[in-house]
Coordinates of C-alpha atoms (C1' of nucleotides) in Angstrom, one line a residue:
Chain A
M1 CA 205.9 216.8 302.7
S2 CA 205.2 213.2 302.3
T3 CA 202.7 211.3 301.0
V4 CA 202.4 209.5 304.5
Q5 CA 201.7 212.1 306.7
G6 CA 203.4 212.8 309.7
A7 CA 202.2 212.9 313.4
R8 CA 201.6 216.6 313.0
A9 CA 199.1 216.1 310.4
R10 CA 197.8 213.1 311.5
A11 CA 197.2 215.5 314.7
R12 CA 195.7 217.9 313.0
I13 CA 193.0 215.7 311.3
E14 CA 192.1 213.8 314.2
V15 CA 191.5 217.1 316.3
T16 CA 189.3 219.3 313.6
A17 CA 187.4 216.2 313.5
A18 CA 187.0 216.0 317.7
I19 CA 186.0 219.6 317.5
K20 CA 183.4 219.0 315.0
D21 CA 181.9 215.8 316.5
E22 CA 181.4 218.0 319.8
A23 CA 179.9 220.3 318.3
R24 CA 178.1 218.5 316.7
R25 CA 176.7 216.9 320.1
Q26 CA 176.2 220.8 321.2
L27 CA 174.2 221.5 319.0
A28 CA 172.0 218.6 319.3
A29 CA 171.8 219.4 322.9
D30 CA 171.6 223.2 322.7
G31 CA 170.8 224.5 319.0
A32 CA 173.0 226.5 316.8
A33 CA 172.4 229.5 318.7
K34 CA 174.1 228.6 321.8
L35 CA 176.9 226.9 320.0
S36 CA 179.7 227.7 322.1
L37 CA 183.5 227.9 321.0
R38 CA 183.9 227.8 325.0
A39 CA 182.2 225.2 325.5
V40 CA 183.4 222.7 323.2
A41 CA 186.9 223.8 324.0
R42 CA 186.2 222.2 327.8
E43 CA 184.9 219.8 326.8
L44 CA 187.5 218.4 324.8
G45 CA 190.0 219.5 327.8
M46 CA 191.4 222.2 325.9
V47 CA 191.8 225.8 326.3
S48 CA 189.2 228.1 324.1
S49 CA 192.3 229.8 322.7
A50 CA 193.5 226.2 321.1
L51 CA 190.5 226.1 318.8
Y52 CA 192.0 229.4 317.1
R53 CA 194.6 226.8 315.4
Y54 CA 191.8 224.6 313.7
F55 CA 189.0 227.4 312.7
P56 CA 189.6 231.0 312.5
S57 CA 186.2 232.2 314.6
R58 CA 182.7 230.1 315.3
D59 CA 181.3 231.2 311.9
D60 CA 183.6 229.0 310.3
L61 CA 183.1 226.3 312.5
L62 CA 179.2 226.3 311.8
T63 CA 180.0 226.8 308.2
A64 CA 182.3 223.4 308.1
L65 CA 179.2 222.3 310.4
I66 CA 176.6 222.9 307.6
I67 CA 179.0 221.6 304.7
D68 CA 179.0 218.3 306.7
A69 CA 175.4 218.0 306.9
Y70 CA 174.5 218.6 303.6
D71 CA 176.8 216.0 303.1
A72 CA 175.9 213.7 305.0
V73 CA 172.0 214.1 303.7
G74 CA 173.8 214.2 300.3
E75 CA 175.1 210.9 300.7
A76 CA 172.6 209.2 302.5
A77 CA 170.5 209.9 299.2
E78 CA 173.8 208.7 296.7
R79 CA 173.7 205.6 298.8
A80 CA 170.2 205.0 298.7
L81 CA 169.9 205.2 295.1
A82 CA 172.8 203.0 294.4
E83 CA 171.6 200.3 296.7
Q84 CA 168.4 199.7 294.2
D85 CA 168.2 197.1 291.8
A86 CA 169.2 198.1 288.4
G87 CA 166.2 197.6 287.3
A88 CA 163.9 198.7 289.8
P89 CA 161.7 201.4 288.8
P90 CA 162.0 205.5 288.6
A91 CA 159.1 206.2 291.1
V92 CA 160.4 203.1 293.7
R93 CA 164.2 204.6 293.5
W94 CA 162.4 208.1 293.9
V95 CA 160.3 206.8 297.0
A96 CA 163.6 204.9 298.5
V97 CA 166.1 208.4 298.2
C98 CA 163.2 210.4 299.9
R99 CA 162.9 208.2 302.8
A100 CA 166.6 207.9 302.8
V101 CA 166.4 211.1 303.2
R102 CA 163.4 211.5 305.9
A103 CA 165.3 208.8 307.9
W104 CA 168.8 211.1 308.1
A105 CA 166.5 214.2 308.8
L106 CA 164.9 212.4 311.8
G107 CA 167.8 210.7 313.5
H108 CA 169.8 213.9 312.7
S109 CA 167.2 217.0 313.7
H110 CA 169.6 219.5 314.9
E111 CA 171.9 219.4 312.2
Y112 CA 168.8 219.4 310.1
A113 CA 167.3 222.3 311.2
L114 CA 170.9 223.8 310.6
I115 CA 170.6 223.5 306.7
Y116 CA 166.8 222.8 306.5
G117 CA 165.0 225.6 309.1
S118 CA 165.3 229.0 309.6
P119 CA 168.5 230.9 308.5
V120 CA 171.1 231.6 311.4
P121 CA 170.9 235.2 311.7
G122 CA 173.7 237.4 310.6
Y123 CA 175.4 234.5 308.8
S124 CA 175.3 233.9 305.5
A125 CA 176.5 231.0 303.8
P126 CA 179.4 230.8 301.8
E127 CA 180.3 229.6 298.2
A128 CA 181.7 226.5 299.8
T129 CA 177.9 225.0 300.7
V130 CA 176.3 225.6 297.4
G131 CA 177.8 222.0 296.0
P132 CA 176.7 220.0 298.9
A133 CA 173.6 221.8 298.9
S134 CA 172.3 221.1 296.0
R135 CA 173.5 216.9 296.0
V136 CA 170.1 215.8 297.0
G137 CA 168.1 217.8 294.6
L138 CA 171.1 216.5 292.1
V139 CA 169.6 212.7 293.1
L140 CA 166.2 213.3 292.6
L141 CA 167.0 215.1 289.6
S142 CA 169.2 211.9 287.7
I143 CA 166.1 209.9 288.3
A144 CA 164.0 211.9 286.7
R145 CA 166.5 212.3 284.1
D146 CA 167.0 208.3 283.5
A147 CA 163.0 207.5 283.7
H148 CA 163.0 210.3 280.5
R149 CA 165.8 208.6 278.5
G150 CA 164.0 205.1 279.4
K151 CA 160.5 205.0 277.9
G152 CA 159.9 209.3 278.4
I153 CA 158.3 210.6 281.6
A154 CA 154.7 211.7 281.3
P155 CA 155.1 215.4 281.7
P156 CA 153.0 217.5 284.1
R157 CA 150.5 219.7 283.4
P158 CA 152.5 223.1 281.0
A159 CA 152.5 226.3 283.2
A160 CA 150.7 229.4 281.9
P161 CA 152.4 232.7 282.7
L162 CA 155.6 230.2 283.9
R163 CA 156.8 229.8 280.8
A164 CA 159.9 231.8 280.6
E165 CA 160.7 231.2 284.0
A166 CA 160.2 227.4 283.1
E167 CA 162.4 227.1 280.2
R168 CA 165.7 228.8 281.9
M169 CA 164.7 226.9 285.0
A170 CA 165.1 223.4 282.5
A171 CA 167.8 225.3 280.8
D172 CA 170.3 225.8 283.9
L173 CA 169.6 222.5 285.7
A174 CA 168.6 219.7 283.0
P175 CA 168.6 220.9 279.7
D176 CA 167.8 217.6 278.4
L177 CA 164.4 217.3 280.5
P178 CA 161.1 219.1 279.1
P179 CA 160.5 222.7 280.8
A180 CA 157.4 221.5 282.5
A181 CA 159.2 218.5 284.2
A182 CA 162.2 220.7 285.6
V183 CA 159.2 222.9 287.3
A184 CA 157.9 220.1 289.0
L185 CA 161.0 218.5 289.9
V186 CA 161.7 221.5 291.7
T187 CA 158.4 221.7 293.3
A188 CA 158.7 218.3 294.6
W189 CA 162.2 218.6 295.9
A190 CA 160.5 221.8 297.9
Q191 CA 157.3 219.8 298.7
L192 CA 159.5 216.7 300.0
F193 CA 161.5 219.3 302.6
G194 CA 157.7 220.9 303.6
L195 CA 157.1 217.0 304.3
I196 CA 159.7 216.1 306.6
S197 CA 160.5 219.7 308.2
F198 CA 156.4 219.5 309.7
E199 CA 157.6 216.2 311.4
A200 CA 161.3 217.1 311.9
F201 CA 159.5 220.6 313.5
G202 CA 156.5 219.2 315.5
Q203 CA 154.0 220.3 312.9
F204 CA 152.8 216.4 312.9
H205 CA 151.8 216.5 316.8
R206 CA 148.7 215.2 317.1
V207 CA 147.8 215.6 313.6
V208 CA 149.8 212.7 311.8
E209 CA 150.7 209.6 314.3
D210 CA 151.6 207.0 312.2
R211 CA 154.6 208.6 309.8
E212 CA 155.8 206.3 308.0
P213 CA 153.1 205.3 305.7
F214 CA 152.1 208.5 305.6
F215 CA 155.3 209.8 304.2
V216 CA 155.6 206.9 301.8
H217 CA 152.5 207.3 300.8
A218 CA 153.3 211.4 300.3
A219 CA 156.1 210.8 298.4
E220 CA 154.6 207.9 296.1
Q221 CA 152.0 211.2 294.8
L222 CA 155.2 213.3 294.7
A223 CA 156.9 210.8 292.3
R224 CA 153.6 211.1 290.4
S225 CA 153.6 214.7 290.3
V226 CA 157.3 214.8 288.7
G227 CA 155.9 211.9 286.5
L228 CA 156.8 208.7 287.5
V229 CA 154.7 205.6 286.9
L230 CA 154.2 203.6 290.3
P231 CA 153.8 199.9 289.5
A232 CA 150.7 198.4 290.1
Chain B
M1 CA 136.5 247.4 337.2
S2 CA 134.1 249.5 334.7
T3 CA 133.6 249.1 331.1
V4 CA 135.7 252.3 330.6
Q5 CA 139.1 251.0 331.2
G6 CA 140.8 253.7 333.9
A7 CA 144.3 254.9 332.8
R8 CA 146.1 252.2 334.3
A9 CA 144.8 249.4 332.6
R10 CA 145.0 251.6 329.2
A11 CA 148.6 252.1 329.9
R12 CA 149.4 248.9 330.5
I13 CA 147.8 247.8 327.0
E14 CA 149.7 250.4 325.5
V15 CA 152.8 249.2 327.2
T16 CA 152.5 245.6 326.4
A17 CA 152.1 246.2 322.7
A18 CA 155.2 248.5 322.6
I19 CA 157.2 245.7 324.0
K20 CA 156.2 243.1 321.6
D21 CA 156.5 245.6 319.1
E22 CA 160.5 246.5 319.5
A23 CA 160.5 243.0 320.2
R24 CA 159.3 241.8 316.6
R25 CA 161.9 244.7 315.8
Q26 CA 164.3 243.0 317.3
L27 CA 163.7 239.7 316.3
A28 CA 163.5 241.0 312.2
A29 CA 167.3 242.3 313.1
D30 CA 168.7 239.7 314.9
G31 CA 166.1 236.5 315.0
A32 CA 164.3 234.8 318.1
A33 CA 168.0 233.5 319.8
K34 CA 169.1 236.9 320.0
L35 CA 165.8 238.5 321.3
S36 CA 166.8 240.1 324.7
L37 CA 164.6 241.5 327.5
R38 CA 167.1 244.4 328.3
A39 CA 167.9 245.4 324.5
V40 CA 164.0 245.7 324.5
A41 CA 163.9 247.8 327.5
R42 CA 167.3 250.3 326.7
E43 CA 165.2 250.7 323.2
L44 CA 161.9 251.7 325.1
G45 CA 163.7 253.8 327.2
M46 CA 162.3 251.6 330.1
V47 CA 165.2 250.0 332.8
S48 CA 165.2 246.0 332.6
S49 CA 163.6 245.1 335.5
A50 CA 160.5 246.9 334.2
L51 CA 159.5 244.7 331.8
Y52 CA 159.2 242.2 334.2
R53 CA 156.2 244.0 335.3
Y54 CA 154.1 242.8 332.1
F55 CA 156.1 239.4 330.9
P56 CA 157.4 237.0 333.7
S57 CA 159.7 235.9 331.8
R58 CA 161.8 236.0 328.3
D59 CA 160.5 232.6 327.6
D60 CA 156.5 233.6 327.7
L61 CA 157.2 237.1 325.7
L62 CA 158.7 234.8 322.9
T63 CA 155.5 232.9 323.9
A64 CA 153.8 235.8 323.0
L65 CA 155.1 236.7 319.7
I66 CA 154.5 232.9 318.3
I67 CA 151.1 233.4 319.1
D68 CA 150.3 236.9 317.8
A69 CA 152.8 235.3 314.6
Y70 CA 150.0 232.5 314.7
D71 CA 147.3 234.6 314.4
A72 CA 149.1 237.3 312.0
V73 CA 149.1 234.4 309.9
G74 CA 145.9 233.3 310.0
E75 CA 143.9 236.3 309.9
A76 CA 145.8 236.9 306.8
A77 CA 144.2 233.4 305.4
E78 CA 141.0 233.8 306.8
R79 CA 141.0 237.4 305.0
A80 CA 141.4 236.6 301.9
L81 CA 138.9 233.2 302.0
A82 CA 136.6 236.8 303.1
E83 CA 137.3 238.5 300.1
Q84 CA 136.5 235.6 297.4
D85 CA 133.3 236.3 295.6
A86 CA 130.6 234.2 297.2
G87 CA 130.4 232.1 294.1
A88 CA 134.3 231.1 293.3
P89 CA 135.2 227.8 292.6
P90 CA 136.9 226.3 295.8
A91 CA 140.4 225.7 293.8
V92 CA 140.6 229.3 293.0
R93 CA 139.9 230.3 296.3
W94 CA 142.3 227.7 297.7
V95 CA 144.9 229.2 295.5
A96 CA 144.2 233.0 296.8
V97 CA 144.8 231.7 300.4
C98 CA 148.0 230.1 299.7
R99 CA 149.2 233.5 298.2
A100 CA 147.9 235.0 301.4
V101 CA 150.0 233.0 303.3
R102 CA 152.9 233.4 301.1
A103 CA 152.2 237.1 301.1
W104 CA 152.5 237.3 305.1
A105 CA 155.5 235.3 305.2
L106 CA 157.5 237.2 302.5
G107 CA 156.8 240.1 304.5
H108 CA 157.6 238.8 307.7
S109 CA 159.7 236.6 307.4
H110 CA 161.7 236.6 310.7
E111 CA 157.8 235.9 312.4
Y112 CA 157.4 233.5 309.9
A113 CA 160.8 231.4 310.7
L114 CA 159.5 231.9 315.0
I115 CA 156.7 229.6 313.9
Y116 CA 157.6 227.6 310.9
G117 CA 161.3 227.6 311.6
S118 CA 163.7 225.5 313.5
P119 CA 162.2 225.1 317.3
V120 CA 163.6 226.9 319.3
P121 CA 165.9 225.2 321.5
G122 CA 164.7 224.7 325.3
Y123 CA 161.7 226.2 324.5
S124 CA 158.4 224.2 324.3
A125 CA 155.2 225.5 323.2
P126 CA 152.3 225.7 325.4
E127 CA 148.9 224.9 324.9
A128 CA 147.8 228.3 324.2
T129 CA 149.8 228.3 320.7
V130 CA 147.9 225.1 319.6
G131 CA 145.0 227.1 318.3
P132 CA 146.4 229.9 316.6
A133 CA 148.3 227.1 315.1
S134 CA 145.7 225.5 312.9
R135 CA 144.1 228.5 311.9
V136 CA 145.6 228.6 308.4
G137 CA 145.1 224.4 308.1
L138 CA 141.4 225.3 309.4
V139 CA 141.2 228.0 306.4
L140 CA 142.2 224.9 303.7
L141 CA 140.1 222.6 305.4
S142 CA 137.0 224.9 305.3
I143 CA 137.9 225.4 301.2
A144 CA 137.7 221.6 300.5
R145 CA 135.0 221.1 302.5
D146 CA 132.7 223.5 300.8
A147 CA 133.7 222.0 297.7
H148 CA 132.8 218.2 299.2
R149 CA 129.3 219.9 300.2
G150 CA 128.6 221.5 296.9
K151 CA 129.2 219.1 294.0
G152 CA 131.4 216.8 296.5
I153 CA 135.3 216.8 295.5
A154 CA 137.0 214.2 293.0
P155 CA 139.1 212.5 296.2
P156 CA 142.2 211.2 295.6
R157 CA 143.9 207.6 295.3
P158 CA 143.3 206.1 298.5
A159 CA 146.5 204.3 300.3
A160 CA 147.5 200.5 300.7
P161 CA 148.8 200.4 304.3
L162 CA 147.5 204.1 305.5
R163 CA 143.9 203.3 305.8
A164 CA 143.6 203.0 309.6
E165 CA 145.7 206.0 309.5
A166 CA 143.8 207.8 307.2
E167 CA 140.7 207.1 309.0
R168 CA 142.0 208.1 312.1
M169 CA 143.1 211.6 310.5
A170 CA 139.6 212.4 309.0
A171 CA 137.6 211.2 312.4
D172 CA 139.8 213.6 314.1
L173 CA 140.5 216.5 311.5
A174 CA 137.3 216.4 309.2
P175 CA 134.6 213.2 309.7
D176 CA 132.6 214.6 306.8
L177 CA 135.4 214.2 304.5
P178 CA 136.5 210.9 303.3
P179 CA 139.4 209.4 304.6
A180 CA 141.7 210.1 301.6
A181 CA 140.7 213.8 301.3
A182 CA 141.9 214.2 305.0
V183 CA 144.9 212.8 303.8
A184 CA 145.6 214.7 300.7
L185 CA 144.7 218.0 302.8
V186 CA 147.4 217.7 305.0
T187 CA 150.1 216.5 302.4
A188 CA 149.3 219.7 301.0
W189 CA 149.1 221.8 304.1
A190 CA 152.6 220.5 304.7
Q191 CA 153.7 221.1 300.9
L192 CA 152.6 224.4 300.8
F193 CA 155.0 225.4 303.8
G194 CA 157.7 223.6 301.9
L195 CA 157.4 226.0 299.3
I196 CA 156.9 228.9 301.2
S197 CA 159.4 227.7 303.6
F198 CA 162.2 227.0 301.0
E199 CA 161.2 230.8 299.1
A200 CA 161.9 232.6 302.6
F201 CA 164.6 230.8 304.1
G202 CA 166.5 231.3 301.0
Q203 CA 166.6 227.3 299.7
F204 CA 165.4 229.0 296.0
H205 CA 168.6 230.9 295.2
R206 CA 169.8 230.9 291.9
V207 CA 167.5 227.8 291.3
V208 CA 163.9 229.7 290.9
E209 CA 164.0 233.1 289.8
D210 CA 160.4 234.2 288.5
R211 CA 158.8 233.3 292.1
E212 CA 155.0 235.0 291.7
P213 CA 154.2 232.2 288.8
F214 CA 156.2 229.2 290.3
F215 CA 154.6 229.4 293.3
V216 CA 151.3 230.1 291.8
H217 CA 151.8 227.1 289.4
A218 CA 152.5 225.0 292.5
A219 CA 149.7 226.0 294.7
E220 CA 147.3 225.2 292.0
Q221 CA 149.1 221.6 291.6
L222 CA 148.2 221.4 295.4
A223 CA 144.4 222.5 294.8
R224 CA 144.2 219.2 292.2
S225 CA 145.7 216.8 294.8
V226 CA 143.2 217.5 297.3
G227 CA 140.5 217.2 294.9
L228 CA 139.7 220.7 293.6
V229 CA 139.4 221.3 290.2
L230 CA 140.4 224.1 288.3
P231 CA 138.3 226.3 285.8
A232 CA 139.6 226.0 282.6
Chain C
dT1 C1' 133.5 265.6 348.2
dG2 C1' 137.6 263.9 351.0
dT3 C1' 140.6 261.3 353.2
dA4 C1' 143.2 256.4 354.5
dC5 C1' 145.1 253.0 352.5
dA6 C1' 146.3 249.7 348.5
dT7 C1' 147.8 248.8 344.4
dC8 C1' 151.1 248.4 341.2
dA9 C1' 154.3 250.5 337.2
dG10 C1' 158.7 251.8 337.3
dT11 C1' 163.7 252.2 339.7
dG12 C1' 168.4 251.5 340.3
dA13 C1' 171.8 248.4 342.2
dA14 C1' 173.0 243.8 342.6
dC15 C1' 173.9 238.1 341.9
dG16 C1' 176.1 235.3 339.1
dC17 C1' 177.2 233.9 334.4
dG18 C1' 178.8 232.8 329.4
dC19 C1' 180.5 234.8 325.7
dG20 C1' 184.4 235.8 321.8
dT21 C1' 188.9 237.1 320.5
dT22 C1' 193.6 238.8 321.0
dC23 C1' 198.2 237.9 322.5
dA24 C1' 203.0 237.0 324.1
dC25 C1' 204.2 232.7 326.0
dT26 C1' 206.0 227.4 326.0
dG27 C1' 207.4 223.3 324.4
dA28 C1' 207.4 219.7 321.4
dT29 C1' 207.4 218.0 316.4
dG30 C1' 209.6 218.6 311.7
dT31 C1' 212.9 220.3 308.2
dA32 C1' 217.7 221.7 305.9
dC33 C1' 222.0 221.3 305.9
Chain D
dT1 C1' 223.8 211.2 311.9
dG2 C1' 223.5 215.4 314.6
dT3 C1' 223.0 220.2 315.3
dA4 C1' 220.2 224.7 314.3
dC5 C1' 216.3 226.4 313.3
dA6 C1' 211.5 227.1 311.5
dT7 C1' 207.0 225.3 312.7
dC8 C1' 203.1 224.8 314.8
dA9 C1' 199.7 223.0 318.6
dG10 C1' 198.2 224.7 322.8
dT11 C1' 198.7 227.4 327.2
dG12 C1' 197.1 231.0 330.8
dA13 C1' 195.1 235.7 331.4
dA14 C1' 192.8 239.5 329.5
dC15 C1' 189.6 242.7 327.1
dG16 C1' 185.0 244.1 327.0
dC17 C1' 180.8 242.8 326.9
dG18 C1' 175.4 241.4 327.3
dC19 C1' 172.7 239.0 329.3
dG20 C1' 168.4 236.8 332.8
dT21 C1' 166.5 237.7 337.3
dT22 C1' 165.9 239.5 341.9
dC23 C1' 164.7 242.8 345.4
dA24 C1' 163.8 246.8 348.3
dC25 C1' 162.3 251.1 347.3
dT26 C1' 159.4 255.3 345.4
dG27 C1' 155.5 257.8 343.9
dA28 C1' 151.9 257.8 341.3
dT29 C1' 146.7 256.3 340.1
dG30 C1' 143.0 253.9 342.0
dT31 C1' 139.2 252.3 345.4
dA32 C1' 136.5 252.3 349.7
dC33 C1' 134.3 254.9 353.1

DNA sequence: TGTACATCAGTGAACGCGCGTTCACTGATGTAC
DNA sequence: TGTACATCAGTGAACGCGCGTTCACTGATGTAC
């Protein structure tokens, strides 16, 4: 065990990556349900049983792909936020993050479907996925939090029979924000992925044609719905 | 050929329905990818080749299930609208329809996933699905149209580089509504299913607990976003 | 009303296929003395 | 530095399984005269 890893350790990392890459390629070609260890092995010039040195089962490979996908889209969101000018208004940063998530989704539609589409039947996501799964949400949250620390965000309408749940949500997710903001944020988060899923899954076929400006407009509305003020 | 159908015709209708029912049962158990003609036949006490008298291939059976699902959720939406009092304000009718769609989705989550989840790989929806697929959207549209014919709906903010597409959308979908209303409507439509999908697909796990009031609140916001005015 | 023929639902065997996973093994890489 | 042993990646055969679809067939239901 040395800090400079031996050939064996290095090979293991490379082969593991190659397996995941090939699996992603097959995901894009045939979807998650048809992802097959044998086909991956075949394409890699290995014998199928060899994959069991790297992933104890097909489900574990799926889990790895799911975690990678959540991390990839989370990273895209984080990068988009980091690239904004320091003085950029929160609403502008919000829209930039939304666009980055959409771009990743459209560019990796099968990985997107893996994490935001129908749950894979018989597969239940292990604990290890919950961290990566929350990255996009945390980015959106951080924008709202910044805005709130700045001039305070204009919180949207409060809710009537929702008060208790709103307080619970705020306590859980963002104790520094008013409950109404937490509700608005979670709502916008789900709606953002609704817009992206409809586009990625083909529901906008013959409905929305010029999709980029449509999405940007919708993202701006979402920003407004969480109380961020758009510059004129 | 008589108006009172013979035993053969009646049997055909019944067996076709039995096949679809069993297929739906298996859909709920294992998901669309694992839906198998042989398993359906086995459960029905038939030999697998007999199913080919009713559906020329597995994909045709899937198509029938997809159309049925679109029709079922569309019918749920239409029924919810029809059950409203004649004088009910548009926003109230809107929320009622949203709730009906949600209730259907949560009660038939695998059929919901079939139509609003990841597209089935290698399967492309035939033309016959587009009519049924638009029923929910048309219900929402009709509410907006009524509101517009009444006092006129408060159209939301117009859009900057979206103007041309907004006009095209309005011309295509609702020539009697202002372009901004068409954009708002399609946006709300996608966002509605975003909320429902997140709930149905488990993304609200440990995020939203008391989901009914949360959803109702969000649906009210959607009504507002298309210009419907909520009663105080 | 009765008979001859056409239609059609369902059978059973077969085709060719791919899958996940296990297991005893070989041989190369790494480790400890 | 050199040797003996342990670790581990990859092999190849085998297990048991289920799938979609085709095809020649039987026998019951419907139709036309």
